[in-house]
Tab-separated table of C-alpha atoms in Angstrom:
chain	number	residue	atom	x	y	z
A	1	MET	CA	212.213	-10.811	160.366
A	2	LYS	CA	209.989	-7.886	161.407
A	3	LYS	CA	212.900	-5.489	161.038
A	4	TYR	CA	213.545	-6.501	157.431
A	5	LEU	CA	209.847	-6.462	156.542
A	6	ILE	CA	209.582	-2.826	157.669
A	7	PHE	CA	212.715	-2.005	155.718
A	8	ALA	CA	211.375	-3.656	152.524
A	9	LEU	CA	208.060	-1.794	152.703
A	10	CYS	CA	209.879	1.510	153.044
A	11	LEU	CA	212.068	0.651	150.058
A	12	LEU	CA	209.022	0.205	147.823
A	13	VAL	CA	207.906	3.798	148.327
A	14	THR	CA	211.386	5.380	148.135
A	15	PRO	CA	212.358	7.258	144.922
A	16	ALA	CA	215.250	5.772	142.956
A	17	VAL	CA	218.034	8.282	143.605
A	18	ALA	CA	221.734	7.942	144.290
A	19	ASP	CA	222.621	7.014	147.864
A	20	TRP	CA	218.943	6.822	148.684
A	21	TRP	CA	219.670	4.880	151.879
A	22	LYS	CA	221.389	7.934	153.337
A	23	MET	CA	218.337	10.173	152.911
A	24	PRO	CA	216.724	11.255	156.243
A	25	THR	CA	213.294	10.319	154.937
A	26	ILE	CA	214.200	6.652	154.509
A	27	CYS	CA	212.489	4.327	157.022
A	28	LYS	CA	214.909	2.291	159.074
A	29	PRO	CA	214.274	-0.401	161.693
A	30	SER	CA	214.039	1.131	165.142
A	31	ALA	CA	217.173	0.823	167.230
A	32	ASN	CA	215.326	1.787	170.400
A	33	ARG	CA	215.817	-0.813	173.128
A	34	CYS	CA	213.303	-1.202	175.944
A	35	TRP	CA	215.888	-2.273	178.522
A	36	PRO	CA	219.505	-1.054	178.941
A	37	SER	CA	220.862	-4.593	179.011
A	38	MET	CA	219.114	-7.819	178.177
A	39	GLY	CA	220.619	-11.081	179.352
A	40	VAL	CA	218.964	-14.019	181.079
A	41	GLY	CA	215.224	-13.434	181.481
A	42	PHE	CA	214.851	-11.213	178.388
A	43	ASP	CA	214.055	-11.754	174.716
A	44	GLY	CA	215.844	-8.965	172.874
A	45	GLY	CA	214.420	-9.990	169.497
A	46	LEU	CA	210.777	-9.303	170.366
A	47	TRP	CA	209.180	-6.014	169.307
A	48	ASP	CA	207.275	-4.374	172.166
A	49	ALA	CA	204.614	-2.548	170.145
A	50	GLU	CA	202.983	-1.026	173.210
A	51	SER	CA	206.263	0.521	174.314
A	52	ALA	CA	207.648	1.031	170.761
A	53	CYS	CA	211.013	-0.583	171.461
A	54	TRP	CA	212.865	-3.878	171.161
A	55	GLY	CA	213.075	-6.427	173.938
A	56	MET	CA	210.563	-7.933	176.334
A	57	LYS	CA	210.929	-9.225	179.856
A	58	LEU	CA	210.009	-12.872	180.425
A	59	ILE	CA	207.787	-13.233	183.483
A	60	CYS	CA	207.616	-16.537	185.373
A	61	PRO	CA	204.265	-18.369	185.404
A	62	GLY	CA	203.791	-18.003	189.165
A	63	ALA	CA	204.046	-14.230	188.934
A	64	LEU	CA	201.142	-14.005	186.464
A	65	THR	CA	197.500	-13.724	187.502
A	66	ALA	CA	196.392	-15.791	184.492
A	67	ASN	CA	197.115	-19.495	184.474
A	68	ALA	CA	200.408	-20.055	182.672
A	69	HIS	CA	202.797	-22.961	182.356
A	70	GLU	CA	205.737	-21.205	180.726
A	71	PRO	CA	207.390	-17.774	181.067
A	72	GLU	CA	205.537	-15.139	179.062
A	73	PRO	CA	206.862	-11.901	177.493
A	74	ILE	CA	205.186	-8.849	179.036
A	75	SER	CA	205.415	-5.294	177.681
A	76	LYS	CA	207.258	-2.633	179.618
A	77	VAL	CA	204.080	-0.552	179.882
A	78	ALA	CA	202.100	-3.490	181.296
A	79	LEU	CA	204.829	-4.166	183.847
A	80	GLY	CA	204.750	-0.534	184.941
A	81	LYS	CA	201.001	-0.814	185.514
A	82	ASN	CA	201.292	-4.289	187.134
A	83	THR	CA	198.831	-5.494	184.500
A	84	GLY	CA	198.359	-9.247	184.848
A	85	ILE	CA	200.992	-9.454	187.598
A	86	ASN	CA	200.488	-11.214	190.930
A	87	THR	CA	201.510	-8.549	193.449
A	88	ASP	CA	202.885	-11.252	195.779
A	89	PHE	CA	205.834	-11.461	193.363
A	90	ASP	CA	208.732	-9.136	192.575
A	91	THR	CA	209.177	-8.907	188.787
A	92	ASN	CA	212.524	-7.154	189.245
A	93	ALA	CA	213.996	-10.271	190.845
A	94	LEU	CA	215.432	-12.893	188.510
A	95	ASN	CA	214.468	-16.506	189.042
A	96	SER	CA	217.734	-18.006	187.796
A	97	ARG	CA	216.386	-21.551	187.989
A	98	GLU	CA	213.492	-20.822	185.607
A	99	ARG	CA	215.418	-18.121	183.677
A	100	CYS	CA	212.643	-15.554	184.028
A	101	PHE	CA	211.647	-12.705	186.320
A	102	GLY	CA	209.310	-13.049	189.283
A	103	LEU	CA	210.255	-14.254	192.757
A	104	ARG	CA	207.838	-14.378	195.665
A	105	LYS	CA	208.380	-11.369	197.922
A	106	THR	CA	210.112	-12.122	201.220
A	107	THR	CA	211.093	-10.161	204.324
A	108	ALA	CA	213.070	-10.788	207.532
A	109	ASN	CA	216.079	-12.123	205.645
A	110	GLY	CA	213.865	-14.574	203.773
A	111	ALA	CA	212.132	-16.004	206.847
A	112	MET	CA	208.746	-14.472	205.940
A	113	ALA	CA	206.991	-14.636	202.561
A	114	THR	CA	203.994	-12.850	201.025
A	115	VAL	CA	200.956	-15.012	200.228
A	116	ASN	CA	197.712	-13.329	199.146
A	117	GLY	CA	199.051	-10.044	200.441
A	118	GLN	CA	199.777	-11.445	203.919
A	119	SER	CA	203.094	-12.404	205.522
A	120	VAL	CA	203.499	-16.077	206.400
A	121	ARG	CA	206.379	-18.020	207.904
A	122	VAL	CA	208.872	-19.787	205.704
A	123	TRP	CA	209.239	-23.210	207.327
A	124	CYS	CA	212.531	-25.080	207.306
A	125	ARG	CA	212.561	-28.092	205.007
A	126	GLY	CA	210.991	-31.141	206.624
A	127	VAL	CA	208.635	-29.213	208.919
A	128	LEU	CA	205.586	-29.204	206.619
A	129	ASP	CA	204.004	-32.491	205.621
A	130	ASN	CA	202.620	-31.131	202.329
A	131	PRO	CA	204.266	-27.823	201.347
A	132	ASP	CA	202.711	-25.829	198.503
A	133	GLU	CA	205.861	-24.070	197.321
A	134	GLU	CA	209.611	-24.275	197.795
A	135	LEU	CA	211.586	-21.068	198.340
A	136	ALA	CA	215.295	-20.389	198.702
A	137	ASN	CA	215.212	-20.697	202.516
A	138	GLY	CA	212.513	-23.316	202.985
A	139	GLU	CA	208.881	-24.064	202.199
A	140	ILE	CA	205.491	-22.380	202.563
A	141	THR	CA	201.859	-23.397	202.663
A	142	TYR	CA	199.132	-21.289	201.069
A	143	GLY	CA	196.336	-22.396	203.372
A	144	THR	CA	195.938	-22.718	207.132
A	145	GLN	CA	199.264	-22.484	208.928
A	146	PRO	CA	200.321	-25.333	211.270
A	147	THR	CA	199.507	-25.148	214.989
A	148	CYS	CA	201.780	-25.816	217.933
A	149	ALA	CA	200.213	-29.260	218.472
A	150	GLN	CA	200.607	-30.245	214.821
A	151	LEU	CA	204.248	-29.230	214.866
A	152	ALA	CA	204.889	-30.926	218.233
A	153	ALA	CA	203.537	-34.226	216.887
A	154	ASN	CA	206.565	-34.299	214.586
A	155	GLY	CA	208.951	-32.908	217.193
A	156	PHE	CA	209.083	-29.323	215.881
A	157	VAL	CA	208.722	-25.973	217.596
A	158	ALA	CA	207.923	-22.766	215.659
A	159	THR	CA	211.077	-20.878	216.631
A	160	LEU	CA	213.347	-19.061	214.196
A	161	ASN	CA	216.075	-21.410	213.007
A	162	GLY	CA	218.479	-19.285	210.969
A	163	ASN	CA	216.421	-17.842	208.103
A	164	CYS	CA	213.446	-20.209	208.417
A	165	TYR	CA	211.114	-21.427	211.178
A	166	GLY	CA	211.159	-24.813	212.852
A	167	THR	CA	213.504	-26.246	215.489
A	168	LYS	CA	213.642	-30.026	215.863
A	169	TYR	CA	213.426	-31.753	219.268
A	170	ALA	CA	213.905	-35.500	219.653
A	171	THR	CA	210.537	-36.797	220.872
A	172	ASN	CA	212.284	-39.463	222.969
A	173	ASP	CA	214.175	-36.790	224.879
A	174	TYR	CA	211.681	-33.913	225.065
A	175	PHE	CA	207.997	-33.396	225.712
A	176	ILE	CA	206.517	-30.313	224.006
A	177	GLU	CA	203.530	-28.918	225.871
A	178	CYS	CA	201.219	-26.693	223.810
A	179	GLY	CA	198.583	-24.166	224.804
A	180	THR	CA	196.570	-21.916	222.516
A	181	ALA	CA	199.569	-19.998	221.094
A	182	LEU	CA	201.869	-21.090	218.295
A	183	LEU	CA	204.851	-21.370	220.614
A	184	PRO	CA	204.714	-24.091	223.317
A	185	THR	CA	204.032	-23.235	226.941
A	186	ARG	CA	207.031	-25.323	227.995
A	187	ILE	CA	209.447	-27.973	226.815
A	188	VAL	CA	210.258	-30.751	229.277
A	189	GLN	CA	213.542	-32.633	229.066
A	190	LEU	CA	212.609	-36.225	229.754
A	191	ARG	CA	216.106	-37.561	230.326
A	192	GLY	CA	217.412	-34.950	232.742
A	193	ALA	CA	219.582	-37.209	234.927
A	194	THR	CA	223.141	-37.190	233.611
A	195	GLY	CA	226.634	-38.022	234.799
A	196	TRP	CA	225.887	-41.159	236.808
A	197	THR	CA	227.622	-44.542	236.488
A	198	SER	CA	226.973	-48.025	237.885
A	199	GLY	CA	228.785	-51.070	239.220
A	200	ALA	CA	232.456	-50.965	240.209
A	201	ALA	CA	232.981	-47.659	238.407
A	202	ALA	CA	230.458	-46.092	240.777
A	203	GLY	CA	232.564	-47.035	243.814
A	204	GLY	CA	230.739	-50.152	244.991
A	205	THR	CA	227.191	-50.985	245.995
A	206	GLY	CA	227.164	-49.972	249.649
A	207	LEU	CA	224.516	-47.760	251.273
A	208	ALA	CA	226.774	-44.701	251.360
A	209	ASN	CA	227.523	-44.985	247.666
A	210	THR	CA	223.854	-45.518	246.834
A	211	ASN	CA	222.906	-42.387	248.783
A	212	SER	CA	225.621	-40.475	246.971
A	213	ILE	CA	224.238	-41.515	243.585
A	214	PHE	CA	220.676	-40.536	244.554
A	215	ASP	CA	221.891	-37.193	245.956
A	216	ALA	CA	223.564	-36.457	242.601
A	217	MET	CA	220.422	-37.444	240.701
A	218	GLN	CA	218.276	-35.254	242.946
A	219	GLN	CA	220.583	-32.302	242.424
A	220	THR	CA	220.423	-32.790	238.640
A	221	SER	CA	216.617	-32.986	238.754
A	222	THR	CA	216.435	-29.799	240.829
A	223	THR	CA	218.653	-27.987	238.350
A	224	GLN	CA	216.571	-29.173	235.392
A	225	ARG	CA	213.298	-28.239	237.145
A	226	ASN	CA	214.526	-24.730	237.888
A	227	GLU	CA	215.667	-24.353	234.295
A	228	HIS	CA	212.524	-25.582	232.527
A	229	PHE	CA	209.668	-24.789	234.938
A	230	ASN	CA	208.472	-21.459	236.266
A	231	ARG	CA	207.867	-21.376	239.998
């Protein structure tokens, strides 16, 4: 509509001559495009007055410093100056789910994310009780990060698990001992004795067989102790 309005205004002040529309002095709607290609995440029909071209980038609400509930068109000049943009977000990255630009910046193959200018761990799904935001590889919390003890209560350890943090240990099978650091001081396998049988399959119930079973159990315990405890 804006294009045709400009065209009509120019027509009113143009002298009535033959082929007047071919004259170089005739005003024509600008064909200047702000962006080389405009697909998902752009509105090619919006006039960017600040940049004097057609097409505006739609920025996701989370990437804006002002409270917003829907994607908003931002001028090319404002984007270049980061005006109104949350610097924790990359406005060159398309959020295909929301069909707008602005994904939270990540590093370490997506295992770390930027929150308030600081890098925080991206936790695997199920680690956090109340995550603040879901990312491609997991979830993050904006506030205080979980401690070793808090993670251990749910059977998790803060080790890298692919491209997110949080390795699950069955609490019936392992005891996670925490100190002051995020990673545990040691992990104790509670059910270390393996490979034993009972009854007839064990070769009877005589003293020799009983000693044999206990010798095997002792050897297993020694192996597990050497593996999980520092001397």
